[in-house]
Coordinates of C-alpha atoms in Angstrom, one line a residue:
M28 CA 2.0 32.4 12.5
S29 CA 0.2 32.0 15.1
S30 CA -3.0 30.9 15.2
E31 CA -4.9 33.5 14.8
S32 CA -3.6 34.7 11.8
L33 CA -3.8 31.4 10.2
R34 CA -7.5 30.5 11.0
V35 CA -7.9 33.9 8.7
V36 CA -5.3 33.3 5.7
A37 CA -7.8 29.9 5.3
D38 CA -10.4 31.9 5.5
E39 CA -9.8 34.2 3.3
W40 CA -9.3 31.7 0.5
F41 CA -11.8 29.8 1.2
K42 CA -14.8 31.1 1.4
L43 CA -13.2 32.6 -2.6
F44 CA -13.1 28.4 -2.8
A45 CA -16.2 27.2 -1.5
A46 CA -18.3 29.4 -3.2
A47 CA -16.8 29.2 -6.7
L48 CA -17.5 25.3 -5.3
Q49 CA -20.8 25.8 -4.8
T50 CA -21.6 28.2 -8.1
A51 CA -19.7 26.1 -10.0
N52 CA -18.0 28.2 -10.8
I53 CA -13.9 26.6 -13.2
V54 CA -12.9 30.4 -13.1
G55 CA -13.0 31.4 -10.0
I56 CA -12.1 27.0 -9.1
T57 CA -8.8 27.8 -10.7
S58 CA -8.1 31.2 -10.2
S59 CA -8.0 30.2 -6.4
F60 CA -4.7 28.3 -7.2
L61 CA -1.3 28.6 -8.1
P62 CA -0.4 28.3 -11.7
S63 CA 1.2 25.1 -10.4
G64 CA -1.0 23.6 -8.4
W65 CA -2.3 21.3 -8.2
L66 CA -5.8 19.2 -7.7
R67 CA -6.2 15.4 -5.6
D68 CA -10.2 14.1 -6.5
V69 CA -10.8 10.5 -5.8
L70 CA -14.4 9.9 -6.4
T71 CA -16.1 13.6 -5.6
F72 CA -16.0 14.2 -9.4
S73 CA -15.7 10.9 -11.5
W74 CA -15.5 6.9 -10.1
N75 CA -11.7 7.1 -10.0
N76 CA -8.8 9.0 -9.1
R77 CA -6.6 10.9 -10.5
S78 CA -4.3 14.4 -10.0
L79 CA -4.9 17.0 -12.3
A80 CA -1.2 19.6 -12.7
G81 CA -1.5 22.9 -13.5
R82 CA -4.6 25.3 -14.2
D83 CA -5.5 24.2 -17.3
K84 CA -5.9 20.4 -16.3
I85 CA -8.2 20.5 -13.7
A86 CA -10.3 23.5 -15.4
A87 CA -10.7 19.7 -18.2
Y88 CA -11.4 17.6 -15.7
L89 CA -13.8 19.7 -13.9
Q90 CA -16.0 21.3 -17.5
N91 CA -18.8 18.3 -17.6
T92 CA -18.1 17.0 -14.0
L93 CA -17.9 20.4 -11.2
A94 CA -22.1 21.3 -12.7
K95 CA -23.2 17.6 -12.4
A96 CA -21.6 17.8 -8.1
K97 CA -24.1 19.8 -6.9
I98 CA -21.0 20.6 -4.3
A99 CA -22.6 22.4 -0.6
D100 CA -22.3 22.7 3.0
V101 CA -18.2 23.6 2.4
V102 CA -17.0 24.7 5.6
L103 CA -13.1 24.5 7.2
D104 CA -12.8 21.1 9.4
D105 CA -12.4 22.0 13.0
T106 CA -11.3 17.8 14.5
P107 CA -8.0 18.3 16.2
G108 CA -4.6 17.6 14.0
L109 CA -7.1 19.2 10.5
S110 CA -7.9 22.7 11.9
P111 CA -5.7 25.5 10.1
Q112 CA -2.3 24.8 11.1
P113 CA 0.8 25.3 9.4
S114 CA 1.8 23.0 6.2
A115 CA 4.2 19.8 6.9
L116 CA 6.0 20.3 3.0
N117 CA 7.0 24.0 4.5
P118 CA 6.1 26.1 7.8
N119 CA 4.8 29.0 5.8
W120 CA 2.2 28.2 4.0
V121 CA -0.9 27.3 4.9
A122 CA -2.9 23.8 5.2
S123 CA -7.1 22.5 6.8
G124 CA -8.4 19.8 6.4
F125 CA -12.9 21.0 5.3
T126 CA -16.2 19.3 4.9
Y127 CA -17.7 19.5 1.2
T128 CA -21.6 17.2 0.5
T129 CA -22.5 16.4 -3.4
A130 CA -25.1 15.6 -4.6
I131 CA -24.9 11.7 -3.4
A132 CA -22.1 12.2 -1.0
I133 CA -20.4 13.2 1.9
G134 CA -16.3 14.6 1.2
Q135 CA -13.4 15.7 2.9
G136 CA -11.1 17.4 1.7
Y137 CA -7.3 19.7 2.6
F138 CA -5.2 22.2 1.7
H139 CA -2.7 23.5 1.2
L140 CA -1.4 27.8 0.7
A141 CA 1.7 29.6 0.0
K142 CA 1.7 32.9 -0.9
D143 CA 2.3 33.6 -5.3
T144 CA 4.2 36.3 -6.7
D145 CA 2.4 39.3 -6.1
G146 CA 1.4 37.7 -2.8
A147 CA -1.4 36.4 -2.8
W148 CA -2.9 33.3 -0.6
K149 CA -3.1 30.7 -3.5
A150 CA -3.7 26.6 -3.4
Q151 CA -0.8 24.9 -4.1
L152 CA -3.2 21.4 -3.5
V153 CA -5.8 21.0 -2.8
F154 CA -7.1 17.0 -1.9
M155 CA -11.3 16.3 -2.3
L156 CA -12.2 12.5 -1.8
V157 CA -15.6 10.9 -0.8
T158 CA -16.1 8.8 2.8
D159 CA -18.9 8.3 2.5
L160 CA -22.6 7.7 0.4
K161 CA -25.5 9.0 1.7
G162 CA -28.2 7.2 3.6
Y163 CA -25.1 4.5 3.4
E164 CA -22.9 5.2 5.3
E165 CA -20.4 3.7 7.2
N166 CA -21.4 1.3 10.5
G167 CA -19.8 2.7 14.2
P168 CA -19.7 0.1 17.5
E169 CA -22.9 -1.8 17.6
Q170 CA -25.0 -1.3 20.6
G171 CA -23.5 -5.1 21.9
I172 CA -27.8 -6.1 22.7
Y173 CA -29.9 -8.2 20.6
E174 CA -32.9 -8.4 21.4
G175 CA -33.6 -7.6 24.6
H176 CA -30.8 -8.7 26.4
T177 CA -32.2 -12.0 25.2
R178 CA -30.1 -13.8 22.2
P179 CA -26.5 -14.2 23.3
W180 CA -22.9 -12.3 20.8
I181 CA -22.2 -16.4 19.2
D182 CA -25.4 -17.2 17.7
V183 CA -26.2 -13.3 16.1
H184 CA -22.5 -14.3 14.9
S185 CA -23.0 -17.8 14.0
E186 CA -26.2 -16.8 11.6
R187 CA -24.7 -13.8 10.4
R188 CA -21.0 -16.1 8.9
Q189 CA -23.4 -18.6 8.1
K190 CA -25.9 -15.8 5.6
I191 CA -22.0 -14.8 4.1
E192 CA -20.6 -18.7 4.2
D193 CA -24.3 -18.8 1.8
N194 CA -24.1 -16.0 -0.9
P195 CA -21.4 -13.7 0.2
Y196 CA -21.6 -10.5 -1.9
V197 CA -17.7 -9.9 -2.7
I198 CA -15.1 -12.7 -2.5
I199 CA -11.8 -11.3 -1.6
V200 CA -8.9 -13.5 -1.9
G201 CA -6.2 -13.2 -0.1
A202 CA -6.0 -13.2 4.2
G203 CA -3.0 -11.1 4.9
Q204 CA -3.3 -7.7 6.0
T205 CA -4.8 -6.4 3.1
G206 CA -7.5 -8.6 2.4
L207 CA -7.9 -8.1 5.9
T208 CA -8.1 -4.6 6.0
I209 CA -10.6 -4.7 3.4
A210 CA -12.7 -7.6 4.6
A211 CA -13.4 -4.7 7.8
R212 CA -13.7 -2.2 6.0
F213 CA -16.4 -4.2 3.7
R214 CA -18.3 -5.2 7.3
Q215 CA -18.4 -1.6 8.4
M216 CA -20.4 -1.2 4.7
N217 CA -22.7 -3.5 4.8
I218 CA -21.0 -5.6 1.8
P219 CA -21.0 -9.2 3.0
S220 CA -17.7 -10.8 2.5
L221 CA -16.0 -14.1 2.2
V222 CA -12.2 -13.9 2.7
V223 CA -10.2 -17.0 1.4
E224 CA -6.6 -17.8 2.2
A225 CA -4.7 -20.4 0.8
N226 CA -2.5 -21.2 4.2
S227 CA -3.6 -23.1 7.1
R228 CA -3.5 -20.1 9.6
V229 CA -4.3 -16.5 9.6
G230 CA -1.0 -14.7 9.9
D231 CA 0.7 -17.5 8.0
V232 CA 2.4 -15.8 5.0
W233 CA 4.2 -13.7 8.1
R234 CA 5.3 -16.7 9.6
K235 CA 6.9 -18.1 6.1
R236 CA 8.9 -15.2 6.0
Y237 CA 12.7 -14.9 7.6
P238 CA 12.8 -15.5 11.4
S239 CA 14.6 -12.0 12.0
L240 CA 11.8 -10.3 9.7
T241 CA 10.5 -6.6 11.7
L242 CA 9.0 -4.2 10.1
H243 CA 10.9 -1.2 8.6
T244 CA 8.4 0.7 10.3
P245 CA 7.4 2.5 13.6
R246 CA 4.3 1.4 14.6
S247 CA 2.1 4.5 14.1
H248 CA 3.3 3.5 10.8
H249 CA 1.8 0.0 10.3
S250 CA -1.6 0.1 12.3
L251 CA -5.1 -1.7 12.1
L252 CA -8.6 -0.5 10.5
Y253 CA -9.6 -0.1 13.5
Q254 CA -8.1 -1.4 15.5
P255 CA -4.6 0.0 17.8
Y256 CA -1.5 -1.8 18.3
P257 CA -1.8 -2.4 22.8
Q258 CA -0.1 1.0 24.4
N259 CA 2.9 -1.3 25.4
W260 CA 3.4 -2.5 22.1
P261 CA 7.4 -2.8 20.1
I262 CA 7.8 -0.1 17.9
Y263 CA 9.0 -1.8 15.6
T264 CA 6.4 -4.6 15.5
P265 CA 9.1 -8.7 14.8
R266 CA 7.2 -10.9 12.5
D267 CA 5.4 -13.2 14.7
K268 CA 3.8 -10.2 16.1
L269 CA 2.6 -9.3 12.9
A270 CA 1.6 -13.1 12.9
D271 CA -0.5 -13.1 15.8
W272 CA -2.4 -9.9 15.8
L273 CA -3.2 -10.4 12.2
E274 CA -4.7 -13.8 13.1
H275 CA -5.9 -12.4 16.3
Y276 CA -8.1 -9.2 13.9
A277 CA -10.0 -11.4 12.0
L278 CA -11.4 -13.1 14.7
S279 CA -12.7 -9.8 16.6
Q280 CA -13.4 -7.4 13.6
D281 CA -15.7 -10.7 13.2
L282 CA -14.6 -12.1 9.7
V283 CA -15.6 -14.4 7.3
V284 CA -12.8 -16.2 6.7
W285 CA -11.5 -19.9 4.8
T286 CA -8.6 -20.6 5.5
N287 CA -7.6 -23.8 3.3
S288 CA -8.8 -22.3 0.3
R289 CA -8.2 -21.3 -2.8
P290 CA -10.4 -20.6 -6.0
L291 CA -10.3 -23.0 -9.2
P292 CA -9.6 -21.9 -12.2
T293 CA -11.2 -20.6 -13.9
P294 CA -13.5 -18.4 -12.9
T295 CA -16.4 -16.8 -15.4
F296 CA -17.8 -14.0 -15.6
D297 CA -21.7 -13.9 -16.3
F298 CA -22.0 -10.3 -17.9
S299 CA -26.3 -10.4 -18.1
T300 CA -26.8 -11.0 -15.3
K301 CA -22.9 -9.9 -13.4
K302 CA -21.7 -12.3 -11.5
W303 CA -19.1 -14.5 -11.0
T304 CA -19.6 -18.2 -10.7
V305 CA -16.6 -19.5 -8.8
V306 CA -15.3 -22.6 -7.7
I307 CA -13.4 -23.2 -4.0
D308 CA -11.2 -25.8 -3.3
K309 CA -12.4 -24.8 0.4
N310 CA -10.1 -27.3 2.6
G311 CA -10.1 -30.1 -0.1
T312 CA -14.1 -30.3 -0.7
Q313 CA -15.1 -28.0 -3.8
V314 CA -17.4 -25.3 -2.9
T315 CA -19.3 -23.0 -5.9
R316 CA -20.8 -19.3 -5.0
H317 CA -21.3 -16.5 -7.6
P318 CA -20.7 -13.3 -5.7
A319 CA -21.1 -10.1 -7.5
H320 CA -17.3 -9.1 -7.0
I321 CA -14.0 -10.7 -6.0
V322 CA -11.3 -8.4 -4.5
L323 CA -7.8 -9.6 -5.3
A324 CA -5.6 -8.7 -2.3
T325 CA -3.0 -11.4 -2.1
G326 CA -0.5 -8.9 -2.5
T327 CA 1.5 -6.6 -5.4
L328 CA 3.7 -9.0 -5.9
G329 CA 3.4 -12.9 -7.5
K330 CA 5.3 -15.4 -7.9
P331 CA 9.2 -15.1 -7.9
R332 CA 11.4 -13.8 -10.2
Y333 CA 14.7 -16.0 -11.2
P334 CA 17.6 -14.7 -13.0
D335 CA 17.8 -16.7 -16.2
I336 CA 21.6 -18.5 -14.9
A337 CA 22.2 -21.6 -17.2
N338 CA 23.1 -25.0 -16.0
K339 CA 22.0 -25.3 -12.8
D340 CA 21.0 -28.9 -12.5
V341 CA 24.8 -29.4 -12.5
F342 CA 25.4 -27.5 -9.3
R343 CA 25.8 -29.7 -6.8
G344 CA 25.6 -26.7 -4.1
I345 CA 21.3 -25.3 -3.2
T346 CA 19.2 -22.7 -4.5
I347 CA 16.6 -20.8 -3.8
H348 CA 14.2 -17.5 -3.4
A349 CA 14.4 -15.3 -0.8
C350 CA 10.3 -16.2 -0.2
N351 CA 11.6 -19.5 1.2
Y352 CA 13.9 -18.4 2.9
A353 CA 13.7 -19.8 7.2
G354 CA 16.7 -19.1 8.7
G355 CA 20.3 -18.6 7.8
H356 CA 21.5 -21.6 10.7
P357 CA 21.5 -24.5 8.1
F358 CA 23.8 -22.7 6.4
S359 CA 26.7 -21.9 9.3
G360 CA 30.1 -22.9 7.5
K361 CA 29.0 -22.3 4.0
R362 CA 29.0 -20.4 1.1
V363 CA 26.3 -18.3 0.7
V364 CA 26.4 -16.1 -2.4
V365 CA 22.8 -14.0 -2.7
I366 CA 21.5 -12.5 -5.5
G367 CA 20.0 -8.8 -5.6
A368 CA 20.8 -5.6 -3.0
G369 CA 17.2 -5.0 -2.1
N370 CA 15.7 -4.6 1.8
T371 CA 15.6 -9.2 1.3
S372 CA 18.8 -9.3 0.5
A373 CA 20.3 -7.2 3.2
D374 CA 17.4 -8.7 5.8
V375 CA 19.5 -12.2 4.5
C376 CA 23.0 -11.6 4.5
Q377 CA 23.0 -9.9 7.8
D378 CA 21.3 -13.1 8.8
L379 CA 23.6 -15.2 7.4
V380 CA 27.4 -13.5 8.6
V381 CA 24.8 -14.1 12.5
Q382 CA 24.9 -16.8 12.3
S383 CA 27.8 -18.2 11.1
A384 CA 28.1 -18.8 7.3
K385 CA 31.7 -19.4 6.4
S386 CA 31.5 -16.7 3.5
V387 CA 28.3 -14.3 2.4
T388 CA 29.2 -11.9 -1.0
M389 CA 25.6 -9.9 -2.4
V390 CA 25.7 -9.6 -6.2
Q391 CA 24.6 -5.6 -7.1
R392 CA 23.8 -5.3 -10.7
S393 CA 22.2 -2.0 -10.2
S394 CA 22.7 0.7 -8.1
T395 CA 20.0 1.0 -4.6
C396 CA 18.9 3.4 -2.9
V397 CA 20.2 2.8 1.4
V398 CA 18.6 5.1 4.1
S399 CA 19.3 4.5 7.7
P400 CA 16.4 3.8 10.5
K401 CA 16.8 7.0 11.5
S402 CA 16.0 9.0 9.4
V403 CA 12.9 7.0 8.2
E404 CA 12.0 6.6 11.7
A405 CA 12.3 10.6 12.1
T406 CA 10.1 11.4 8.5
I407 CA 7.9 8.5 9.4
T408 CA 7.2 9.9 13.4
R409 CA 6.8 14.0 11.4
A410 CA 3.7 12.2 9.1
W411 CA 2.0 9.5 11.5
P412 CA 2.7 10.9 14.9
E413 CA 1.8 8.3 17.9
G414 CA -1.1 9.3 19.7
V415 CA -2.7 11.3 16.9
P416 CA -5.4 9.1 15.0
P417 CA -4.4 7.5 11.5
Q418 CA -7.5 8.2 9.7
V419 CA -5.6 12.0 10.0
S420 CA -2.3 11.4 9.4
D421 CA -3.4 9.0 6.5
L422 CA -6.0 12.1 5.0
K423 CA -2.7 14.7 5.6
Y424 CA -0.2 11.6 3.5
M425 CA -2.7 10.7 0.9
A426 CA -4.1 14.3 -0.7
Y427 CA 0.5 14.7 -2.0
P428 CA -0.1 13.7 -5.4
L429 CA 2.6 11.3 -5.6
S430 CA 3.8 13.5 -8.4
F431 CA 4.0 16.5 -7.0
F432 CA 5.4 14.5 -3.9
K433 CA 8.0 13.0 -6.1
G434 CA 9.3 16.6 -7.3
F435 CA 9.2 18.2 -3.9
L436 CA 11.0 15.5 -2.6
R437 CA 13.4 15.6 -5.7
Q438 CA 15.3 19.6 -3.4
F439 CA 16.6 18.1 -0.6
E440 CA 18.8 15.7 -2.5
K441 CA 22.0 16.7 -0.4
E442 CA 20.4 16.9 3.0
A443 CA 19.0 13.3 2.3
W444 CA 23.1 12.5 1.2
D445 CA 24.5 14.3 4.1
R446 CA 22.0 12.8 6.7
D447 CA 23.3 9.4 6.2
R448 CA 26.3 10.4 5.4
D449 CA 27.9 8.0 7.7
L450 CA 26.4 5.3 6.5
H451 CA 27.2 5.0 3.0
E452 CA 30.7 6.5 3.1
G453 CA 32.0 2.4 4.3
L454 CA 29.3 1.0 1.7
I455 CA 30.8 3.0 -1.2
K456 CA 35.0 1.6 0.0
A457 CA 33.4 -1.8 -0.2
G458 CA 32.0 -1.2 -4.0
L459 CA 28.2 -1.0 -3.4
K460 CA 26.9 1.2 -5.9
L461 CA 24.4 3.8 -5.0
N462 CA 21.5 6.2 -5.4
M463 CA 19.4 8.5 -3.9
G464 CA 16.2 7.3 -5.4
T465 CA 15.3 7.6 -9.5
D466 CA 16.0 11.1 -10.3
G467 CA 17.1 12.4 -6.0
S468 CA 14.0 11.9 -4.5
G469 CA 14.2 9.0 -1.7
I470 CA 13.3 6.6 -1.0
A471 CA 9.3 7.1 -1.0
P472 CA 9.2 7.3 -4.6
L473 CA 10.7 2.9 -5.9
L474 CA 7.9 2.3 -3.6
Y475 CA 4.7 3.2 -5.4
E476 CA 6.8 2.7 -8.5
R477 CA 8.8 -0.2 -8.7
L478 CA 8.1 -1.8 -5.3
G479 CA 11.8 -2.5 -5.1
G480 CA 15.0 -1.0 -5.6
Y481 CA 16.3 0.1 -1.8
W482 CA 16.9 -1.6 1.4
I483 CA 16.6 0.4 5.5
D484 CA 20.2 -0.5 7.0
V485 CA 19.3 -2.4 10.3
G486 CA 23.1 -3.8 10.8
C487 CA 23.9 -5.6 7.3
A488 CA 25.5 -1.9 6.2
E489 CA 27.8 -2.1 9.7
F490 CA 29.1 -6.0 8.3
I491 CA 30.1 -4.7 4.3
S492 CA 31.5 -1.7 5.9
A493 CA 33.2 -4.2 7.9
G494 CA 34.2 -6.7 5.3
K495 CA 31.8 -9.8 6.8
I496 CA 29.7 -8.9 3.6
Q497 CA 31.3 -9.1 0.2
I498 CA 29.8 -6.9 -2.6
K499 CA 29.8 -7.7 -6.4
H500 CA 28.7 -5.2 -8.3
G501 CA 27.2 -4.4 -12.2
V502 CA 27.8 -7.9 -14.1
E503 CA 25.2 -10.6 -14.1
P504 CA 25.2 -13.9 -13.6
E505 CA 25.7 -16.7 -16.4
Y506 CA 26.1 -20.3 -15.8
F507 CA 27.0 -22.5 -12.8
T508 CA 29.1 -25.0 -12.6
E509 CA 29.3 -27.9 -9.8
D510 CA 30.4 -25.2 -7.1
T511 CA 30.6 -21.8 -8.4
L512 CA 28.7 -19.1 -10.1
V513 CA 30.4 -17.6 -13.3
F514 CA 29.2 -14.2 -13.6
K515 CA 29.2 -12.8 -17.3
D516 CA 33.0 -11.7 -17.2
G517 CA 34.3 -14.3 -16.3
T518 CA 35.0 -14.3 -12.9
A519 CA 33.6 -16.3 -9.7
L520 CA 32.6 -16.6 -6.7
P521 CA 32.8 -20.2 -5.3
A522 CA 28.9 -20.9 -3.4
D523 CA 27.3 -24.0 -2.0
V524 CA 24.6 -22.1 -1.5
V525 CA 23.1 -19.5 -3.9
I526 CA 20.3 -17.8 -2.6
F527 CA 18.1 -15.3 -5.0
A528 CA 16.6 -12.1 -3.9
T529 CA 15.7 -10.9 -7.3
G530 CA 11.8 -10.3 -6.4
Y531 CA 9.1 -10.9 -8.1
H532 CA 6.4 -11.4 -11.0
N533 CA 3.8 -8.8 -11.1
I534 CA 0.3 -10.1 -8.8
R535 CA -1.9 -9.8 -12.6
D536 CA 0.3 -12.5 -14.2
S537 CA 0.8 -15.0 -12.2
M538 CA -3.4 -14.6 -11.9
K539 CA -3.5 -15.6 -15.2
E540 CA -3.0 -19.3 -13.5
I541 CA -6.3 -19.0 -11.6
F542 CA -8.1 -15.9 -13.7
G543 CA -7.3 -17.1 -17.3
E544 CA -5.3 -14.9 -20.0
E545 CA -8.9 -13.9 -21.6
T546 CA -10.4 -12.3 -18.2
I547 CA -6.4 -10.4 -17.0
E548 CA -5.7 -8.9 -20.0
R549 CA -8.5 -7.0 -20.0
T550 CA -7.5 -5.7 -16.1
S551 CA -5.6 -2.8 -16.1
P552 CA -1.6 -3.0 -15.1
V553 CA -1.1 -3.2 -11.0
W554 CA 1.2 -1.0 -9.6
G555 CA 3.6 1.9 -10.4
M556 CA 2.3 5.5 -11.5
D557 CA -0.5 6.2 -14.0
E558 CA 0.7 9.3 -16.6
E559 CA -1.0 11.8 -13.6
G560 CA 1.0 10.1 -10.9
E561 CA -1.8 7.5 -8.9
L562 CA -1.3 3.8 -8.1
R563 CA -2.2 1.9 -11.4
G564 CA -5.0 -0.7 -10.7
C565 CA -5.3 -0.5 -7.2
Y566 CA -8.9 0.0 -5.2
R567 CA -10.3 1.3 -8.1
P568 CA -11.7 0.5 -11.8
T569 CA -10.1 -2.4 -13.9
G570 CA -11.0 -2.6 -16.8
H571 CA -13.1 -6.0 -15.7
P572 CA -16.3 -5.9 -14.3
G573 CA -16.1 -6.7 -10.3
L574 CA -12.6 -7.3 -10.9
W575 CA -10.5 -5.4 -8.2
Y576 CA -7.3 -5.9 -7.4
G577 CA -6.2 -4.6 -2.9
A578 CA -2.7 -3.9 -2.6
G579 CA 0.2 -1.7 -0.6
D580 CA 1.5 -1.5 2.6
F581 CA -1.3 -0.4 5.4
V582 CA -1.4 2.8 4.9
N583 CA -2.7 1.9 1.0
S584 CA -4.7 -0.6 2.4
R585 CA -6.2 1.1 5.4
F586 CA -7.3 5.0 2.9
S587 CA -7.6 3.3 0.3
S588 CA -10.7 -0.3 1.4
K589 CA -12.6 2.8 2.7
Q590 CA -12.2 3.9 -1.7
L591 CA -13.3 0.6 -3.0
A592 CA -15.6 -0.2 -0.6
L593 CA -17.5 2.9 -1.8
E594 CA -17.4 1.5 -5.6
I595 CA -18.9 -1.8 -4.4
K596 CA -21.6 0.1 -2.3
A597 CA -22.1 3.2 -5.4
A598 CA -22.3 -0.5 -8.2
E599 CA -24.7 -2.4 -6.1
L600 CA -27.0 0.9 -5.8
G601 CA -26.9 1.4 -9.1
L602 CA -25.5 4.8 -9.2
V603 CA -22.0 4.0 -11.3
E604 CA -21.5 0.1 -14.0
F605 CA -17.4 -0.5 -13.5

């Protein structure tokens, strides 16, 4: 389809849709959708994120919200990358961005059109999200000139920092990529934020992981908000480069970070003043602050999860969780058993072979989705191509309701198996049990459903196929002896070292130690998909006023930090009470 034809199709559909939005015509809006169409909305019609499947649910959602929103100024978006184009989901569909306003906000959207059974163009997907509150738009770059060239930057920066340290409106717990991204977004939204980080340096959360770690997605996917990587940056970012980049990011984004600092039990919330009282251990000194909001950005994962295996004290060898694995060199010549068969297990097993462990056995208790880096790179670079601004790629990706996307991917299950057949043959022969996601939808939904259950292979499969890594499948470990790990079927593995690559408790459970059971029980579950296919708990109201979760990967924080900033800004302005 030519660019002119794409524009004509988008224009004709959009005129009717825009008119229905602006006149609060629910019937007109729903008739613009396919019967199976989806509306995904972030903050336009409610102070939350919602995904509605089918005309009836869309109509019900808009019934008491559409007229109040006062949608206006609805126009197609001519931003490069967002003007009418073939849909990434189907080249025979048409996609485009658009912009709009509400009574209080500025919004942006994206749609995908397909033909119905009568040949008429209808919406398969429409995404709408608020991008700014009127009069409180996100700041751009400063001029960099202060008081007519008479005041040095260091003085300006020191004064700003001191004000935030003395009276932060928000305290962000955790200075990993999520906490730093949120803090950078809040700074541009004039939300004074203090980040507290337990480690001695920003980036230590990565430096403490195993030395061979390299991110498994290309750099276009894991870039940081406002600050792209240099042109000559590695396509796949190594652990230590990422750690140093995060440290540099905190400095270049002028973030206020206290390292060697952590909130002490138990912060209290005053429901009358809507302020927290938080005592922070700041490098050994206790200081008290009274923020209006606390954002928990220590990651989706909480404390390490250990399986219940009897007689651990009898074992004369070494047992560690994979989070404490600092490389395989100390285990050269040792018999090592790694429990778990996800991404971390694969990386650890591969490293152990390289570091000359005497034997390596991976214990797989169920099944795993294993995909090649070539498959992942092809998918990621289509969604986040080099040279395209991340905000454009993020908008297009986040336009997909997760439940829709999962169903859409399911139709490509056979192609996914065929694409990685050579990789899988050796694994199956070695006894590894494989799946293609929970229902054939592949690796992407597993990230949102479980944050695990898969690995992107960067060499482990070759070692398994060559017999350098043994597989023990389908049986749980039961107890230790002095030098073996015994399983529930009576079999045993001799071992000098047992490494638990068994995942982590949810961050919500871990936070009970700091905030107490009563406070955390008021919050929603964190991660996984709700009944509409939206991520639970993250960047949206949690159920406890002034308490928020930031979680997920680089894309989640890069995109959804804006939603969180808008929610907090709206609360500050008295537009909503959470």
